[in-house]
Amino acid sequence: MYNLLTPGPTKVRQNVLLARAQEAPNADLDPAFYALYHDTCEKYSAFLHTKNPSFLLSGEGILGLEAAVASLTEPGDRVLVLDNGIYGKGFADFVTLYGGTPVLLTCDMHRAIEPAALRTYLEADHGFKYATLVHCDTPSGMLNDIHALCPILKEYGLLTVVDSVSGMFGNRVDVEAAGIDILCGGSQKALSCPPGLTMVTVSPAAFAVMQARRTPVASFYCNLLAYKDYWENQWFPYTMPSSDINGFARALDNVLEDADIFQRHARIASAVRGAVTDAGLSLFGENGYSNTVTVINVPEGLRDAAILERMLKVHGILIAGCFDVLAHKVLRIGHMGEGCNAADMLAVLAALDETLTHLGRPLRCSLPEAFRARLASA
Ligand SMILES: *Cc1c(COP(=O)(O)O)cnc(C)c1O
């Protein structure tokens, strides 16, 4: 197996793999399974600083985003879509699919959304049922300050839907302080579980809006109301993937045992960015850097595919290129979850250094040495 250092899926610790190999109970009938599910969801909510209930849905991150939109949107609803990246803009497609009218507030992809710009926008128009925004827009590595943006949206009476699939566990999320009505996460990013689960955390206000709908939710699988009372009723809307839940529970405990998790993500991310710029490469973003991923412009004259191929074939390391409007333009190094450590970053930077030099683009200084120096001086 190659060294997996993409911005998700991420590598999985052995104790999580082993937890997934336990015997499978009857997840519909076994009270012990309900208790494990419930306990795991409560721990997860507590980690996010909220008493709002969380639910683990069987499906990867996209299911959480679609479920939030499907459950809130009725035909004709106006929805504000904060867009400074590919996932940010992508919410508009779900809104349209469920009969809503997305209104995009499009900002520069290279910069985090300015709270002042949002406020100015809302002063002129705030007739929206809810707003969507992305915490870390992974293709560009852009981190939006949800703790500044969501309170402004709440001031204007909008519910908030936040995609922190690749942000959480590497960047702090405080659901209560921010005022997040629906928070979406995914198992395969900084939590370091295999893909397969999405986590959705729902406020009482969001549930109240769902319950007051004039029309039914136009989906069974994406209807969050179907989960709302599973614990009281000991009844899931469909059979839960017990192996995925076992792995998730173990991975969450790994995170809870890791007191240094946010400081380490910040320290490693900052040293990677520092090394990249010291060596004469350029970052995609101008500000708003996520602790979970570093996004580097493909050096002029080189092809992303050639770099990625040599990284994998010669060095046994998988990093990512990109897609959509950023296809072939950037390289992405994931430093989230299990991949967020100095040894892996030294390996990936040494490999990138050799690869670029081999392809005719020598660097200003050694990438791994610059990384070491940055870490030491942090
Ligand atoms: C990974 C990710 C998702 C989920 O998409 P996948 O298809 O599971 O990769 C959603 N939002 C963001 C910001 C992500 O990084």
Short mmCIF file of C-alpha atoms and ligand atoms in Angstrom, two decimals:
data_model
loop_
_atom_site.label_atom_id
_atom_site.label_comp_id
_atom_site.label_asym_id
_atom_site.label_seq_id
_atom_site.Cartn_x
_atom_site.Cartn_y
_atom_site.Cartn_z
CA MET A 1 0.00 0.00 0.00
CA TYR A 2 1.23 3.53 -0.81
CA ASN A 3 1.55 6.23 1.80
CA LEU A 4 -1.85 7.90 1.58
CA LEU A 5 -1.47 11.67 2.01
CA THR A 6 -4.42 13.02 0.05
CA PRO A 7 -6.94 15.45 1.54
CA GLY A 8 -9.28 12.50 2.05
CA PRO A 9 -9.74 9.67 2.13
CA THR A 10 -7.01 9.50 4.75
CA LYS A 11 -5.08 6.62 6.22
CA VAL A 12 -6.73 4.58 8.92
CA ARG A 13 -5.08 3.47 12.17
CA GLN A 14 -4.94 -0.25 12.81
CA ASN A 15 -7.17 -0.12 15.89
CA VAL A 16 -9.92 1.34 13.68
CA LEU A 17 -9.45 -1.38 11.07
CA LEU A 18 -9.64 -3.99 13.83
CA ALA A 19 -12.75 -2.41 15.36
CA ARG A 20 -14.42 -2.79 11.98
CA ALA A 21 -13.60 -6.51 12.01
CA GLN A 22 -15.71 -7.28 15.09
CA GLU A 23 -18.70 -9.56 14.80
CA ALA A 24 -21.75 -7.85 13.30
CA PRO A 25 -24.82 -7.71 15.55
CA ASN A 26 -28.41 -7.38 14.39
CA ALA A 27 -28.28 -3.60 14.26
CA ASP A 28 -32.09 -3.29 14.17
CA LEU A 29 -32.84 -5.40 17.21
CA ASP A 30 -29.82 -5.27 19.51
CA PRO A 31 -30.19 -2.71 22.34
CA ALA A 32 -26.42 -2.76 22.85
CA PHE A 33 -25.97 -1.53 19.29
CA TYR A 34 -28.48 1.31 19.84
CA ALA A 35 -26.54 2.22 22.98
CA LEU A 36 -23.20 2.24 21.14
CA TYR A 37 -24.64 4.37 18.34
CA HIS A 38 -26.25 6.80 20.78
CA ASP A 39 -23.19 7.04 23.02
CA THR A 40 -20.94 7.64 20.01
CA CYS A 41 -23.22 10.39 18.69
CA GLU A 42 -23.29 12.07 22.12
CA LYS A 43 -19.49 12.01 22.38
CA TYR A 44 -19.25 13.46 18.90
CA SER A 45 -21.69 16.29 19.72
CA ALA A 46 -19.78 17.03 22.93
CA PHE A 47 -16.53 17.25 20.96
CA LEU A 48 -18.23 19.92 18.83
CA HIS A 49 -19.34 21.80 21.95
CA THR A 50 -23.06 21.24 21.54
CA LYS A 51 -25.93 19.35 23.09
CA ASN A 52 -27.65 19.23 19.69
CA PRO A 53 -28.11 15.64 18.59
CA SER A 54 -25.85 14.14 15.96
CA PHE A 55 -26.70 11.30 13.61
CA LEU A 56 -24.44 8.97 11.66
CA LEU A 57 -25.91 8.31 8.23
CA SER A 58 -24.77 5.50 5.99
CA GLY A 59 -23.20 7.16 2.99
CA GLU A 60 -20.17 9.41 2.53
CA GLY A 61 -20.02 13.16 3.07
CA ILE A 62 -22.19 14.15 0.13
CA LEU A 63 -25.19 12.40 1.71
CA GLY A 64 -25.00 14.74 4.70
CA LEU A 65 -25.03 17.83 2.49
CA GLU A 66 -27.91 16.53 0.43
CA ALA A 67 -29.85 15.45 3.55
CA ALA A 68 -29.52 18.94 5.07
CA VAL A 69 -30.79 20.59 1.89
CA ALA A 70 -33.51 18.00 1.22
CA SER A 71 -34.85 18.27 4.75
CA LEU A 72 -34.97 22.09 4.86
CA THR A 73 -35.94 23.03 1.30
CA GLU A 74 -39.47 23.40 0.03
CA PRO A 75 -40.38 24.44 -3.49
CA GLY A 76 -39.92 28.18 -3.91
CA ASP A 77 -37.62 28.68 -0.92
CA ARG A 78 -34.78 31.16 -1.46
CA VAL A 79 -31.48 29.86 -0.17
CA LEU A 80 -28.29 31.90 0.19
CA VAL A 81 -25.30 29.93 -1.06
CA LEU A 82 -21.95 31.35 0.09
CA ASP A 83 -19.54 30.48 -2.68
CA ASN A 84 -15.80 30.87 -2.67
CA GLY A 85 -14.98 27.38 -3.81
CA ILE A 86 -16.12 24.25 -5.59
CA TYR A 87 -18.03 22.73 -2.68
CA GLY A 88 -19.42 26.12 -1.70
CA LYS A 89 -20.93 26.60 -5.14
CA GLY A 90 -21.99 22.94 -5.28
CA PHE A 91 -24.70 23.48 -2.66
CA ALA A 92 -26.67 25.37 -5.32
CA ASP A 93 -27.19 22.13 -7.27
CA PHE A 94 -28.82 20.42 -4.28
CA VAL A 95 -31.03 23.44 -3.59
CA THR A 96 -32.24 23.41 -7.20
CA LEU A 97 -32.79 19.65 -7.10
CA TYR A 98 -35.21 20.02 -4.18
CA GLY A 99 -37.15 22.89 -5.75
CA GLY A 100 -35.48 25.81 -4.00
CA THR A 101 -33.99 28.91 -5.56
CA PRO A 102 -30.28 29.23 -4.82
CA VAL A 103 -28.92 32.76 -4.67
CA LEU A 104 -25.15 32.78 -4.87
CA LEU A 105 -22.93 35.19 -3.02
CA THR A 106 -19.79 34.51 -5.01
CA CYS A 107 -16.45 35.65 -3.61
CA ASP A 108 -12.81 35.31 -4.67
CA MET A 109 -11.71 31.67 -4.55
CA HIS A 110 -8.27 32.68 -3.31
CA ARG A 111 -9.54 34.34 -0.16
CA ALA A 112 -11.71 33.50 2.83
CA ILE A 113 -15.16 35.10 2.76
CA GLU A 114 -15.03 38.50 4.46
CA PRO A 115 -17.52 38.85 7.32
CA ALA A 116 -17.92 42.53 6.44
CA ALA A 117 -18.83 41.65 2.84
CA LEU A 118 -21.46 39.21 4.08
CA ARG A 119 -22.94 41.84 6.37
CA THR A 120 -23.13 44.38 3.57
CA TYR A 121 -24.82 41.82 1.35
CA LEU A 122 -27.39 40.87 3.99
CA GLU A 123 -28.25 44.49 4.73
CA ALA A 124 -29.53 44.71 1.17
CA ASP A 125 -31.16 41.26 0.97
CA HIS A 126 -31.81 38.71 3.69
CA GLY A 127 -35.05 37.10 2.55
CA PHE A 128 -33.67 33.56 2.71
CA LYS A 129 -34.83 30.47 4.56
CA TYR A 130 -31.29 29.36 5.25
CA ALA A 131 -27.72 29.79 4.13
CA THR A 132 -25.08 27.25 3.18
CA LEU A 133 -21.36 27.63 3.65
CA VAL A 134 -18.25 25.50 3.61
CA HIS A 135 -15.75 25.48 6.45
CA CYS A 136 -12.77 24.06 4.53
CA ASP A 137 -13.32 24.08 0.76
CA THR A 138 -10.95 21.18 0.11
CA PRO A 139 -10.14 21.70 -3.61
CA SER A 140 -8.68 25.14 -2.83
CA GLY A 141 -7.77 24.49 0.83
CA MET A 142 -9.72 27.58 1.77
CA LEU A 143 -10.85 27.88 5.38
CA ASN A 144 -13.81 30.14 6.00
CA ASP A 145 -14.24 31.62 9.46
CA ILE A 146 -17.55 29.98 10.29
CA HIS A 147 -17.39 31.33 13.84
CA ALA A 148 -17.54 34.86 12.42
CA LEU A 149 -19.85 34.23 9.44
CA CYS A 150 -22.61 32.12 11.04
CA PRO A 151 -23.43 34.63 13.81
CA ILE A 152 -23.96 37.29 11.12
CA LEU A 153 -26.33 34.98 9.24
CA LYS A 154 -28.19 34.28 12.51
CA GLU A 155 -28.50 38.03 13.18
CA TYR A 156 -30.50 38.24 9.96
CA GLY A 157 -32.67 35.30 10.93
CA LEU A 158 -31.20 32.68 8.61
CA LEU A 159 -30.65 29.06 9.54
CA THR A 160 -27.08 27.95 8.85
CA VAL A 161 -25.93 24.79 7.09
CA VAL A 162 -22.18 24.21 7.34
CA ASP A 163 -20.09 21.65 5.43
CA SER A 164 -17.09 20.94 7.63
CA VAL A 165 -16.42 17.52 6.10
CA SER A 166 -12.72 18.30 5.66
CA GLY A 167 -12.47 21.01 8.28
CA MET A 168 -13.48 19.36 11.54
CA PHE A 169 -10.94 17.46 13.65
CA GLY A 170 -8.18 19.61 12.18
CA ASN A 171 -9.76 23.01 12.68
CA ARG A 172 -11.82 23.75 15.78
CA VAL A 173 -15.62 23.77 15.42
CA ASP A 174 -17.86 25.15 18.17
CA VAL A 175 -21.44 24.55 17.07
CA GLU A 176 -23.02 26.60 19.86
CA ALA A 177 -20.68 29.59 19.70
CA ALA A 178 -20.98 29.76 15.91
CA GLY A 179 -24.71 29.06 15.79
CA ILE A 180 -24.65 26.19 13.30
CA ASP A 181 -28.08 24.70 12.66
CA ILE A 182 -26.93 21.76 10.58
CA LEU A 183 -23.28 20.70 10.62
CA CYS A 184 -22.15 18.09 8.11
CA GLY A 185 -19.07 15.92 8.54
CA GLY A 186 -17.58 12.86 6.89
CA SER A 187 -15.75 9.82 8.23
CA GLN A 188 -12.94 9.72 5.66
CA LYS A 189 -11.21 13.05 6.24
CA ALA A 190 -9.48 14.20 9.45
CA LEU A 191 -11.24 11.59 11.57
CA SER A 192 -9.27 8.96 9.62
CA CYS A 193 -11.98 6.38 9.14
CA PRO A 194 -12.66 4.71 5.81
CA PRO A 195 -15.37 6.39 3.70
CA GLY A 196 -18.91 5.31 4.44
CA LEU A 197 -20.45 7.60 7.04
CA THR A 198 -21.64 11.18 7.17
CA MET A 199 -22.28 12.92 10.47
CA VAL A 200 -25.11 15.41 10.74
CA THR A 201 -25.69 17.60 13.81
CA VAL A 202 -29.09 19.29 13.93
CA SER A 203 -30.36 22.19 16.06
CA PRO A 204 -33.88 22.32 17.55
CA ALA A 205 -34.58 25.31 15.29
CA ALA A 206 -33.71 23.30 12.18
CA PHE A 207 -35.92 20.40 13.30
CA ALA A 208 -38.75 22.85 14.01
CA VAL A 209 -38.51 24.18 10.46
CA MET A 210 -38.59 20.62 9.08
CA GLN A 211 -41.64 19.78 11.19
CA ALA A 212 -43.45 22.91 10.03
CA ARG A 213 -43.05 22.05 6.33
CA ARG A 214 -46.12 22.39 4.11
CA THR A 215 -44.85 19.65 1.83
CA PRO A 216 -43.19 16.34 2.69
CA VAL A 217 -39.42 15.92 2.31
CA ALA A 218 -38.90 14.72 -1.27
CA SER A 219 -36.65 11.85 -0.20
CA PHE A 220 -36.71 8.92 2.18
CA TYR A 221 -32.98 8.42 2.59
CA CYS A 222 -32.25 12.13 2.97
CA ASN A 223 -35.04 12.90 5.44
CA LEU A 224 -33.43 13.89 8.74
CA LEU A 225 -36.79 13.75 10.52
CA ALA A 226 -36.69 9.97 10.06
CA TYR A 227 -33.72 9.90 12.46
CA LYS A 228 -34.95 12.40 15.00
CA ASP A 229 -36.54 10.01 17.51
CA TYR A 230 -34.59 6.83 16.82
CA TRP A 231 -33.32 6.61 20.41
CA GLU A 232 -36.68 7.09 22.15
CA ASN A 233 -38.31 4.68 19.72
CA GLN A 234 -35.33 2.29 19.42
CA TRP A 235 -36.03 2.29 15.72
CA PHE A 236 -33.73 3.30 12.87
CA PRO A 237 -35.22 4.26 9.49
CA TYR A 238 -33.10 1.48 7.97
CA THR A 239 -30.43 -0.96 9.11
CA MET A 240 -27.32 0.83 10.28
CA PRO A 241 -23.87 -0.26 9.01
CA SER A 242 -22.56 -1.72 12.25
CA SER A 243 -18.98 -2.25 11.08
CA ASP A 244 -18.74 1.38 10.00
CA ILE A 245 -20.15 2.51 13.36
CA ASN A 246 -17.68 0.32 15.28
CA GLY A 247 -14.79 1.83 13.35
CA PHE A 248 -16.15 5.33 13.82
CA ALA A 249 -16.49 4.84 17.58
CA ARG A 250 -12.85 3.73 17.82
CA ALA A 251 -11.60 6.57 15.61
CA LEU A 252 -13.53 9.10 17.68
CA ASP A 253 -11.92 7.70 20.85
CA ASN A 254 -8.52 8.07 19.16
CA VAL A 255 -9.32 11.73 18.61
CA LEU A 256 -10.61 12.23 22.16
CA GLU A 257 -7.40 10.72 23.55
CA ASP A 258 -5.33 13.13 21.45
CA ALA A 259 -5.08 16.31 23.56
CA ASP A 260 -2.75 18.01 21.06
CA ILE A 261 -4.87 17.45 17.97
CA PHE A 262 -5.65 21.04 16.99
CA GLN A 263 -2.24 22.46 17.93
CA ARG A 264 -0.53 19.70 15.91
CA HIS A 265 -2.68 20.32 12.85
CA ALA A 266 -1.93 24.05 13.07
CA ARG A 267 1.81 23.51 13.61
CA ILE A 268 2.23 20.97 10.79
CA ALA A 269 0.11 22.95 8.33
CA SER A 270 1.99 26.13 8.99
CA ALA A 271 5.39 24.43 8.58
CA VAL A 272 4.31 22.79 5.29
CA ARG A 273 3.13 26.12 3.89
CA GLY A 274 6.30 27.79 5.08
CA ALA A 275 8.50 25.15 3.47
CA VAL A 276 6.60 25.35 0.19
CA THR A 277 7.02 29.11 -0.09
CA ASP A 278 10.63 29.06 1.19
CA ALA A 279 11.45 26.67 -1.64
CA GLY A 280 9.98 29.02 -4.24
CA LEU A 281 6.66 27.31 -4.90
CA SER A 282 3.42 29.23 -4.55
CA LEU A 283 0.28 28.50 -2.57
CA PHE A 284 -3.12 28.70 -4.26
CA GLY A 285 -4.70 30.79 -1.52
CA GLU A 286 -3.82 34.29 -0.37
CA ASN A 287 -5.23 33.79 3.11
CA GLY A 288 -7.67 31.51 5.00
CA TYR A 289 -5.47 28.43 5.04
CA SER A 290 -6.95 25.25 6.47
CA ASN A 291 -4.93 23.16 8.90
CA THR A 292 -5.94 20.03 7.00
CA VAL A 293 -4.65 20.54 3.46
CA THR A 294 -2.01 22.53 1.59
CA VAL A 295 -2.83 23.52 -1.99
CA ILE A 296 0.13 24.37 -4.22
CA ASN A 297 0.03 25.83 -7.71
CA VAL A 298 1.45 23.43 -10.30
CA PRO A 299 4.79 25.03 -11.28
CA GLU A 300 4.68 26.60 -14.71
CA GLY A 301 5.74 24.30 -17.51
CA LEU A 302 5.00 21.10 -15.56
CA ARG A 303 2.04 18.77 -15.81
CA ASP A 304 0.26 17.71 -12.62
CA ALA A 305 -0.06 14.15 -13.93
CA ALA A 306 3.71 13.79 -14.37
CA ILE A 307 4.32 14.98 -10.81
CA LEU A 308 1.64 12.77 -9.30
CA GLU A 309 2.79 9.74 -11.24
CA ARG A 310 6.42 10.04 -10.13
CA MET A 311 5.37 10.71 -6.54
CA LEU A 312 3.44 7.45 -6.57
CA LYS A 313 5.60 5.19 -8.73
CA VAL A 314 9.04 6.21 -7.50
CA HIS A 315 8.27 7.36 -3.97
CA GLY A 316 5.17 5.34 -3.10
CA ILE A 317 3.26 8.42 -1.94
CA LEU A 318 -0.20 9.38 -3.10
CA ILE A 319 -1.08 13.07 -3.05
CA ALA A 320 -3.89 14.65 -5.06
CA GLY A 321 -4.35 16.86 -8.06
CA CYS A 322 -7.72 18.54 -8.40
CA PHE A 323 -10.97 18.62 -10.39
CA ASP A 324 -13.56 20.98 -11.84
CA VAL A 325 -12.23 24.51 -12.34
CA LEU A 326 -8.98 23.60 -10.56
CA ALA A 327 -8.23 20.50 -12.67
CA HIS A 328 -4.49 20.35 -13.54
CA LYS A 329 -3.85 23.65 -11.76
CA VAL A 330 -2.94 22.58 -8.23
CA LEU A 331 -1.36 19.83 -6.17
CA ARG A 332 -2.87 19.00 -2.79
CA ILE A 333 -1.08 17.52 0.21
CA GLY A 334 -3.37 16.24 2.94
CA HIS A 335 -2.08 16.63 6.49
CA MET A 336 -5.18 15.63 8.35
CA GLY A 337 -5.81 12.95 10.93
CA GLU A 338 -3.32 10.09 10.85
CA GLY A 339 -1.30 11.84 8.14
CA CYS A 340 -0.74 14.93 10.27
CA ASN A 341 2.74 14.24 11.60
CA ALA A 342 6.28 15.41 10.92
CA ALA A 343 7.56 12.06 9.60
CA ASP A 344 4.92 11.83 6.87
CA MET A 345 5.43 15.47 5.91
CA LEU A 346 9.19 14.99 5.67
CA ALA A 347 8.57 12.01 3.41
CA VAL A 348 6.10 13.76 1.12
CA LEU A 349 8.19 16.93 0.88
CA ALA A 350 11.38 14.99 0.16
CA ALA A 351 9.52 13.11 -2.57
CA LEU A 352 8.11 16.30 -4.05
CA ASP A 353 11.54 17.91 -3.95
CA GLU A 354 13.11 15.01 -5.85
CA THR A 355 10.20 14.86 -8.29
CA LEU A 356 10.28 18.54 -9.21
CA THR A 357 14.06 18.53 -9.53
CA HIS A 358 13.88 15.43 -11.72
CA LEU A 359 11.24 17.08 -13.93
CA GLY A 360 13.45 20.12 -14.46
CA ARG A 361 12.10 22.51 -11.84
CA PRO A 362 14.79 22.79 -9.14
CA LEU A 363 13.81 24.47 -5.90
CA ARG A 364 15.30 27.42 -4.07
CA CYS A 365 16.10 25.25 -1.06
CA SER A 366 15.44 21.72 0.13
CA LEU A 367 11.75 21.24 0.93
CA PRO A 368 12.28 18.79 3.80
CA GLU A 369 15.05 20.95 5.30
CA ALA A 370 12.88 24.03 5.07
CA PHE A 371 10.08 22.09 6.77
CA ARG A 372 12.42 21.02 9.60
CA ALA A 373 13.60 24.57 10.07
CA ARG A 374 10.06 25.93 10.11
CA LEU A 375 8.96 23.33 12.67
CA ALA A 376 11.96 24.07 14.88
CA SER A 377 11.31 27.79 14.85
CA ALA A 378 7.57 27.51 15.44
C1 LIG B 1 -14.71 15.28 0.91
C2 LIG B 1 -15.70 16.37 1.00
C3 LIG B 1 -17.06 16.13 0.89
C4 LIG B 1 -17.59 14.76 0.64
O1 LIG B 1 -17.30 14.41 -0.65
P1 LIG B 1 -16.72 12.99 -1.06
O2 LIG B 1 -17.45 12.65 -2.27
O3 LIG B 1 -16.94 12.09 0.09
O4 LIG B 1 -15.25 13.21 -1.31
C5 LIG B 1 -17.91 17.20 1.03
N1 LIG B 1 -17.46 18.43 1.26
C6 LIG B 1 -16.15 18.71 1.36
C7 LIG B 1 -15.71 20.10 1.61
C8 LIG B 1 -15.23 17.68 1.24
O5 LIG B 1 -13.93 17.93 1.34
#
